[in-house]
Amino acid sequence: MLDVIRRNSQSWAVKVIFGLIILSFVFWGATSMKSDSVDVIATVNGDNIYRADLGQEYEMEARRIRQANPDFNLTGETEQEAFAQLVLNRMISKALLRQEAERLGLGISNTEFSVAVRGVPLFQDATGKFNETVYQDFIRMQGVTTGKFEEMFSDDLLMNKLQDYLGSSIKVTPEEARRALDFEMERRVVEYLSFDHASYMDKVNPSEAEIITYYSEHKEDWRIPDKVDVEYLNFDTKALAGITPVSAEDVKKYYNDNISSFMQPEGFLTRHILVRVPLAMDVQEEAVLEARKKADAARAELKAGKSFAEVAKKYSEDPSSKDNGGELGWAFKGQFEPSYEAAALALKPGEISEPVRSYYGFHVIELIELKPEAPRPFGEVEESITAQLTESAALRNLPSAMASVEDGIITGSTLENLASGYKVKIMDTGLMSPSSITSLLELPENLFDGVDKMQSGTMFPTPVEYGGGFVVLRLKQYVPTYIPQLDDLRGDVVEAIKLEGAQKLAEADADAALKEIEANGGKIPAKLSGKTAQANATRFTGIVLFEPNEALTKAIYLAPLGKWLPAHYNVKSNPNQTPMAQPATGAEPGSAHTLLLRVNESLPVDENDWKQLSEMYVQQLENLRKQNMFDLLIGELYSKAKIEIKAKSLLRPY
């Protein structure tokens, strides 16, 4: 984890951004405000947003959602337009924020960009070093070029810097955090009566007429969606590169011919003590002088012979290094801010600098060791070169291979012939929904339009291209959507009727019991004595024995102590709780119940819990307030902006 000088990891916003980069830019999105296209779809204070960029981000976001939910499918024109509008709105927000960052004089230098990329754990190997192959593989997964990805990444860093700048003055006191913790973690002890629906099932015996009527009224509940089974050949990077394999000699020759590109700049190992200076625009001179005074005091203690680790722990405000003796790890020339780097490289190993001012404050630096400029060993870059040459070979072979395969399909070649000729294995999806297959293979959503008119065993007429290759498909089976006959569903229909009937009976008994309790002044009737149980509830989990029920949880925290709630609530047992943890239900996890309950006790947060959670709550509250400030900024920018949408349809030409 790099330090604050490298501007990642410890910043609250960077943590969010890097985490979401792994999720394909779900928070900020991924867009470029530059394009070769002249098709302007919107302007934001005079800056253009192009149709090509909207289309690219639309596809990236749809792909990200499909990865999490394979059944996600934008089939209708209205749905597609609405989704495109959401994506465009996010692009407009980002354009406004970019303009605001530029107005404030904030930007991202090449050094900052390099440090940030190398600091992302997702791009590092098992030893924690940046790995070019891993980096390029990730970019390919996003379906964009390296240049486009790096443009998007730089944009995200700029948003982070703007967040950091605006939120630097926000501080939360331990007292404020304690109040928030007391509110969120306050527990309620509830006493409840459970009317288990399962115990009423045998009392519901539907007639044949009721079964037929229920089936007729609920047919769509049992509809089976259409499914497709296709066999396919995947001409991915490996398969395409295999047409002209990359040899070990090719890799070694590339290394020797391009040795200058593998040079590692001068490396240095440092440790530091950071005393922060607020990033606010109106920072007072007294605050700067106070920070400098503290840095001078730290340096004086080092000069007096105290260990760097001891002084760093006492003075440093860099949480990523203060408990590690201030050490920042190895860096290369060009990775740190110029002021920090110049001061560090002016030292001899073992020397300590005067306080040095940087973007974040004052640093007292010790140079530990230097490494001269040298090429990276061949073994260290061999894998990366192989991947690069393999990808290049695949890209060269893609057009001719695709054309050749298409000719083969036209002239009647079978999937087996094509597989044999290119040494590609025939794969089988099995019966799946069309949307699941297109999501799995990252293919166009409309691929299976008209599949109901194809015969089994028919080849798809053309290869279907995707990110870095293409696939050839053959329809094995198509099963259209249908609703099973009543005879095939009789058991399910009877079960559904019995479940509905059991719930009604349980509710009736619960309501009758509640009336009796109210008539007895809140006392449990003798016939229900011993049938109550107790459980804990929190604002965020509800009653832990049951699945979350927002209405019930709200009622619990609004209810006066000792008084039964005036209505019953239907819940399901928590699947994560064992039957042994449910003494009042005696039922399996996931079973349905109707509850009557009252709140008997309110329990504050335990002091030991506060000691363990206090720092986390302070940080969480600060992050929340920073995000609220940022949301207010976006609203203000929107209110003052001149935004013009130039297209009637976002997804089609004018």
XYZ file of C-alpha atoms in Angstrom, residues 208-650:
443
model
C -60.538 -29.701 -7.696
C -62.473 -26.598 -8.706
C -60.205 -24.412 -6.538
C -57.103 -26.034 -8.030
C -58.321 -25.402 -11.588
C -59.287 -21.805 -10.791
C -55.955 -21.048 -9.085
C -53.990 -22.546 -11.981
C -55.973 -20.488 -14.501
C -55.452 -17.250 -12.570
C -51.735 -17.807 -11.945
C -50.554 -19.470 -15.147
C -47.852 -16.893 -15.803
C -46.237 -17.704 -12.461
C -45.169 -21.057 -13.928
C -44.120 -19.918 -17.399
C -40.815 -21.492 -18.505
C -38.749 -18.983 -20.539
C -37.395 -19.978 -23.930
C -34.021 -21.715 -23.868
C -31.275 -22.324 -26.393
C -28.473 -24.869 -26.601
C -25.636 -23.976 -28.983
C -22.337 -25.561 -29.867
C -19.587 -23.092 -30.664
C -15.948 -22.528 -31.498
C -14.236 -19.716 -29.624
C -11.493 -18.072 -31.667
C -9.977 -16.201 -28.742
C -6.505 -14.644 -28.494
C -4.859 -18.004 -27.841
C -6.567 -19.700 -30.790
C -5.861 -16.852 -33.195
C -2.244 -16.499 -32.117
C -1.826 -20.266 -32.537
C -2.138 -19.810 -36.300
C 1.333 -18.227 -36.253
C 2.766 -19.253 -32.858
C 5.149 -16.984 -30.947
C 8.451 -18.770 -30.293
C 10.907 -18.344 -27.435
C 13.351 -16.921 -29.988
C 10.802 -14.271 -30.976
C 10.439 -13.210 -27.360
C 14.186 -13.025 -26.738
C 14.756 -11.082 -29.961
C 12.078 -8.563 -29.027
C 13.744 -8.057 -25.656
C 17.167 -7.489 -27.189
C 15.855 -5.208 -29.931
C 13.913 -3.090 -27.445
C 16.201 -3.214 -24.429
C 15.932 0.539 -23.933
C 12.198 0.250 -23.258
C 12.871 -2.122 -20.351
C 15.194 0.218 -18.492
C 14.305 0.826 -14.890
C 15.079 4.374 -13.786
C 17.174 5.133 -10.770
C 15.531 3.604 -7.716
C 15.546 4.842 -4.163
C 14.302 3.675 -0.779
C 13.153 6.360 1.669
C 11.228 6.848 4.825
C 9.506 10.010 5.943
C 7.559 11.822 8.618
C 4.568 13.753 7.268
C 2.968 16.711 9.004
C -0.163 17.618 7.073
C -1.219 21.076 5.931
C -4.977 21.436 5.248
C -5.922 21.392 1.562
C -8.622 24.041 1.977
C -8.459 27.098 -0.281
C -8.623 29.459 2.715
C -5.962 27.736 4.829
C -4.524 30.202 7.349
C -0.830 31.050 7.477
C -0.828 30.112 11.149
C -1.750 26.529 10.226
C 1.171 26.322 7.805
C 3.606 27.721 10.359
C 2.311 25.318 13.002
C 2.856 22.354 10.674
C 6.396 23.534 9.876
C 7.130 23.944 13.576
C 6.011 20.369 14.232
C 8.167 19.065 11.366
C 11.181 20.958 12.745
C 10.584 19.376 16.154
C 10.519 15.917 14.606
C 13.782 16.543 12.757
C 15.396 17.867 15.925
C 14.558 14.648 17.773
C 16.057 12.607 14.919
C 19.238 14.685 15.033
C 19.352 14.123 18.790
C 19.640 10.392 18.172
C 16.099 9.091 18.510
C 15.154 6.261 16.154
C 13.245 7.171 13.009
C 10.535 4.620 13.847
C 9.975 6.175 17.279
C 9.775 9.735 15.957
C 7.558 8.706 13.017
C 5.078 7.051 15.336
C 4.977 10.204 17.451
C 4.728 12.857 14.739
C 3.798 11.389 11.356
C 0.293 11.880 9.980
C 0.685 9.352 7.164
C -1.295 6.334 8.442
C 0.157 4.036 5.776
C 3.740 4.389 6.996
C 3.862 5.809 10.540
C 3.601 2.375 12.168
C 6.151 0.960 9.727
C 8.951 3.264 10.766
C 7.942 5.768 8.092
C 9.263 3.507 5.318
C 7.659 3.951 1.894
C 9.208 1.084 -0.039
C 11.234 1.211 -3.231
C 10.319 3.803 -5.840
C 11.712 4.817 -9.211
C 12.686 8.266 -10.320
C 9.558 10.040 -11.499
C 7.131 8.344 -9.134
C 7.062 10.877 -6.312
C 6.144 14.532 -6.393
C 9.042 16.647 -7.720
C 9.648 18.450 -4.422
C 9.821 15.210 -2.445
C 11.935 13.432 -5.041
C 14.399 16.295 -5.475
C 14.960 16.491 -1.727
C 15.363 12.714 -1.384
C 17.839 12.375 -4.270
C 19.899 15.297 -2.971
C 20.676 13.231 0.142
C 23.301 10.598 0.694
C 22.190 7.284 2.215
C 21.611 7.830 5.931
C 21.134 11.608 5.654
C 17.989 13.392 6.837
C 16.459 16.343 5.009
C 15.165 19.665 6.219
C 11.328 19.806 6.217
C 10.162 19.690 2.585
C 6.805 21.162 1.476
C 4.575 19.092 -0.826
C 0.939 18.941 -1.859
C -0.044 17.426 1.493
C 2.262 19.154 3.943
C 5.812 18.988 5.284
C 8.042 15.902 5.091
C 11.201 15.010 6.959
C 12.940 12.481 4.669
C 15.717 9.958 5.172
C 17.348 8.331 2.143
C 18.043 4.683 2.974
C 19.455 3.251 -0.265
C 19.957 4.024 -3.994
C 19.858 1.732 -7.045
C 21.391 2.770 -10.404
C 19.445 2.752 -13.672
C 19.431 -0.746 -15.225
C 17.362 -2.902 -17.597
C 14.823 -5.240 -16.066
C 16.021 -8.875 -16.226
C 14.669 -10.879 -19.159
C 13.011 -13.394 -16.840
C 11.076 -10.601 -15.198
C 9.553 -9.324 -18.464
C 9.457 -12.534 -20.522
C 5.842 -13.274 -19.653
C 4.766 -9.725 -20.476
C 6.567 -9.756 -23.841
C 5.078 -13.141 -24.711
C 1.593 -11.836 -23.937
C 2.200 -8.719 -26.000
C 3.505 -10.637 -29.017
C 0.707 -13.173 -28.689
C -1.906 -10.436 -28.708
C -0.250 -8.785 -31.702
C -0.249 -12.081 -33.579
C -3.904 -12.622 -32.713
C -4.836 -9.161 -33.980
C -2.922 -9.721 -37.209
C -4.605 -13.076 -37.775
C -8.120 -11.999 -36.793
C -9.332 -10.520 -40.123
C -8.018 -13.323 -42.355
C -9.142 -16.082 -39.958
C -12.605 -14.608 -39.681
C -12.914 -14.250 -43.440
C -11.651 -17.795 -43.998
C -14.082 -19.244 -41.460
C -16.964 -17.304 -42.981
C -16.059 -18.684 -46.421
C -16.056 -22.157 -44.894
C -19.553 -21.662 -43.483
C -20.807 -20.436 -46.863
C -19.316 -23.416 -48.684
C -20.794 -25.909 -46.216
C -17.986 -26.666 -43.782
C -19.201 -28.267 -40.588
C -18.318 -27.152 -37.092
C -16.203 -30.300 -36.811
C -14.233 -29.441 -39.960
C -13.557 -25.922 -38.752
C -12.559 -27.170 -35.305
C -10.117 -29.648 -36.819
C -8.636 -27.140 -39.248
C -7.891 -24.560 -36.582
C -7.334 -26.927 -33.650
C -10.165 -25.358 -31.666
C -12.337 -27.354 -29.304
C -16.113 -27.521 -29.814
C -17.891 -26.147 -26.737
C -21.509 -26.638 -25.693
C -23.509 -24.131 -23.670
C -26.246 -26.550 -22.643
C -29.829 -25.302 -22.416
C -29.733 -21.696 -21.204
C -31.743 -18.542 -21.679
C -30.600 -16.532 -24.713
C -29.597 -13.607 -22.509
C -27.446 -15.884 -20.350
C -25.550 -17.128 -23.412
C -24.944 -13.656 -24.831
C -23.757 -12.530 -21.399
C -21.506 -15.576 -20.965
C -19.831 -15.137 -24.353
C -20.081 -11.310 -24.381
C -22.053 -11.362 -27.637
C -24.709 -8.972 -29.024
C -27.997 -9.081 -27.133
C -29.986 -9.559 -30.357
C -27.956 -12.581 -31.460
C -30.855 -15.012 -31.013
C -33.512 -12.912 -32.704
C -35.222 -15.277 -35.118
C -33.740 -18.425 -33.578
C -37.268 -19.848 -33.339
C -37.250 -20.127 -37.147
C -33.929 -22.019 -37.324
C -33.650 -25.799 -37.565
C -31.589 -27.794 -35.094
C -28.097 -28.464 -36.461
C -28.044 -25.234 -38.481
C -24.889 -23.121 -38.449
C -25.281 -19.418 -37.747
C -24.635 -17.710 -41.114
C -21.627 -15.613 -40.051
C -18.999 -15.608 -37.312
C -19.896 -13.303 -34.435
C -17.151 -10.920 -33.357
C -16.515 -9.861 -29.772
C -13.747 -7.931 -27.928
C -10.614 -9.770 -29.031
C -11.889 -12.557 -31.257
C -14.981 -14.234 -32.664
C -17.177 -17.272 -32.241
C -18.828 -19.675 -34.690
C -22.137 -21.136 -33.541
C -24.385 -24.040 -34.424
C -27.897 -24.399 -33.052
C -28.233 -27.657 -31.187
C -31.690 -27.169 -29.682
C -34.291 -24.454 -29.196
C -37.053 -24.841 -26.629
C -39.699 -22.090 -26.896
C -41.311 -20.565 -23.852
C -44.296 -22.498 -22.519
C -46.562 -22.993 -19.525
C -46.681 -26.585 -18.225
C -50.091 -28.284 -18.106
C -51.968 -28.505 -14.825
C -51.267 -32.216 -14.496
C -47.532 -31.477 -14.551
C -47.910 -28.729 -11.959
C -50.643 -30.139 -9.756
C -48.380 -30.651 -6.756
C -46.961 -27.107 -7.060
C -50.423 -25.584 -7.460
C -51.769 -27.418 -4.410
C -48.691 -26.338 -2.428
C -49.222 -22.689 -3.409
C -52.899 -22.801 -2.408
C -52.060 -24.418 0.922
C -49.366 -21.791 1.623
C -51.777 -18.936 0.973
C -54.481 -20.598 3.027
C -52.093 -21.359 5.891
C -51.012 -17.714 6.021
C -54.614 -16.542 6.247
C -55.347 -18.996 9.072
C -52.181 -17.968 10.949
C -53.085 -14.301 10.578
C -56.603 -14.948 11.842
C -55.302 -16.739 14.948
C -52.721 -13.982 15.530
C -55.366 -11.260 15.302
C -57.634 -13.164 17.690
C -54.761 -13.597 20.161
C -53.900 -9.891 19.934
C -57.494 -8.923 20.779
C -57.401 -11.216 23.785
C -54.071 -9.768 24.926
C -55.399 -6.226 24.623
C -58.566 -7.198 26.526
C -56.336 -8.550 29.357
C -54.398 -5.287 29.639
C -51.385 -6.608 27.748
C -51.055 -9.862 29.692
C -50.496 -13.160 27.886
C -53.572 -15.464 28.085
C -53.031 -18.713 29.941
C -53.363 -20.789 26.766
C -50.399 -18.892 25.244
C -48.276 -18.887 28.378
C -44.818 -20.304 27.785
C -45.088 -19.926 24.027
C -43.302 -16.589 23.783
C -39.615 -16.170 23.017
C -37.106 -13.339 23.118
C -34.675 -12.061 20.490
C -32.476 -9.057 19.796
C -33.178 -6.522 17.061
C -31.036 -3.776 15.515
C -31.913 -0.980 13.112
C -29.969 -2.609 10.292
C -30.679 -6.308 10.715
C -34.086 -6.302 12.323
C -34.700 -9.426 14.421
C -31.696 -11.631 13.706
C -33.747 -14.844 13.754
C -35.824 -13.621 10.813
C -35.163 -12.168 7.411
C -35.112 -8.348 7.372
C -38.553 -6.724 7.361
C -38.323 -2.954 7.029
C -41.837 -2.217 8.263
C -41.417 -4.448 11.321
C -38.009 -2.986 12.209
C -39.367 0.550 11.948
C -42.312 -0.374 14.200
C -39.954 -1.907 16.788
C -37.942 1.308 17.111
C -41.025 3.501 17.286
C -42.844 1.317 19.826
C -43.036 2.229 23.530
C -41.430 -0.312 25.861
C -43.709 -3.054 27.161
C -46.610 -2.450 24.771
C -47.627 -5.018 22.140
C -47.525 -3.767 18.575
C -51.088 -3.150 17.288
C -50.789 -5.404 14.212
C -49.305 -8.729 13.151
C -46.267 -9.055 10.826
C -45.454 -11.810 8.350
C -41.785 -12.859 8.263
C -39.540 -15.705 7.185
C -36.974 -17.438 9.343
C -33.412 -16.376 8.606
C -31.741 -19.056 6.423
C -28.481 -18.354 8.242
C -29.959 -19.341 11.602
C -30.235 -22.976 12.684
C -33.449 -24.463 14.097
C -31.705 -24.619 17.497
C -31.556 -20.810 17.428
C -35.318 -20.572 16.916
C -36.903 -22.005 20.079
C -40.260 -20.371 19.464
C -40.683 -21.574 15.896
C -39.449 -25.143 15.892
C -39.283 -24.740 12.107
C -36.634 -24.914 9.459
C -34.823 -21.739 8.367
C -36.713 -19.981 5.587
C -40.152 -21.021 6.858
C -42.956 -18.449 7.121
C -44.433 -17.070 10.339
C -46.930 -14.500 11.550
C -45.623 -12.611 14.584
C -47.076 -10.654 17.455
C -44.488 -8.831 19.526
C -43.585 -6.153 22.004
C -40.350 -4.402 22.953
C -39.256 -5.182 26.486
C -35.873 -3.470 26.699
C -33.554 -0.983 24.958
C -29.825 -1.745 25.288
C -27.153 0.938 24.609
C -23.802 0.222 22.991
C -21.328 -1.606 25.192
C -18.223 0.404 26.088
C -15.934 -2.322 24.746
C -17.728 -2.138 21.403
C -17.184 1.615 21.323
C -13.461 1.198 21.983
C -13.172 -1.210 19.063
C -15.325 0.765 16.631
C -14.626 4.398 17.504
C -11.907 5.043 14.899
C -13.921 3.333 12.180
C -17.009 5.401 12.984
C -15.066 8.665 12.929
C -13.741 7.747 9.473
C -17.148 6.627 8.212
C -18.822 9.847 9.322
C -16.111 11.928 7.676
C -16.529 9.982 4.448
C -20.301 10.430 4.560
C -20.009 14.172 5.063
C -17.471 14.459 2.278
C -19.804 12.603 -0.049
C -22.692 14.858 0.981
C -20.548 17.909 0.244
C -19.681 16.467 -3.135
C -23.344 15.782 -3.909
C -24.171 19.393 -3.058
C -21.412 20.550 -5.399
C -22.822 18.476 -8.257
C -26.273 19.950 -7.637
C -24.871 23.474 -7.661
C -22.904 22.858 -10.860
C -26.027 21.496 -12.555
C -28.070 24.529 -11.513
C -25.570 26.909 -13.142
C -24.621 24.824 -16.175
C -25.690 25.256 -19.764
C -26.510 21.729 -20.905
C -27.904 20.973 -24.341
C -29.047 17.539 -25.557
C -28.736 17.545 -29.342
C -30.309 14.177 -30.208
C -33.925 13.105 -30.152
C -32.777 9.540 -29.661
C -29.612 8.688 -27.755
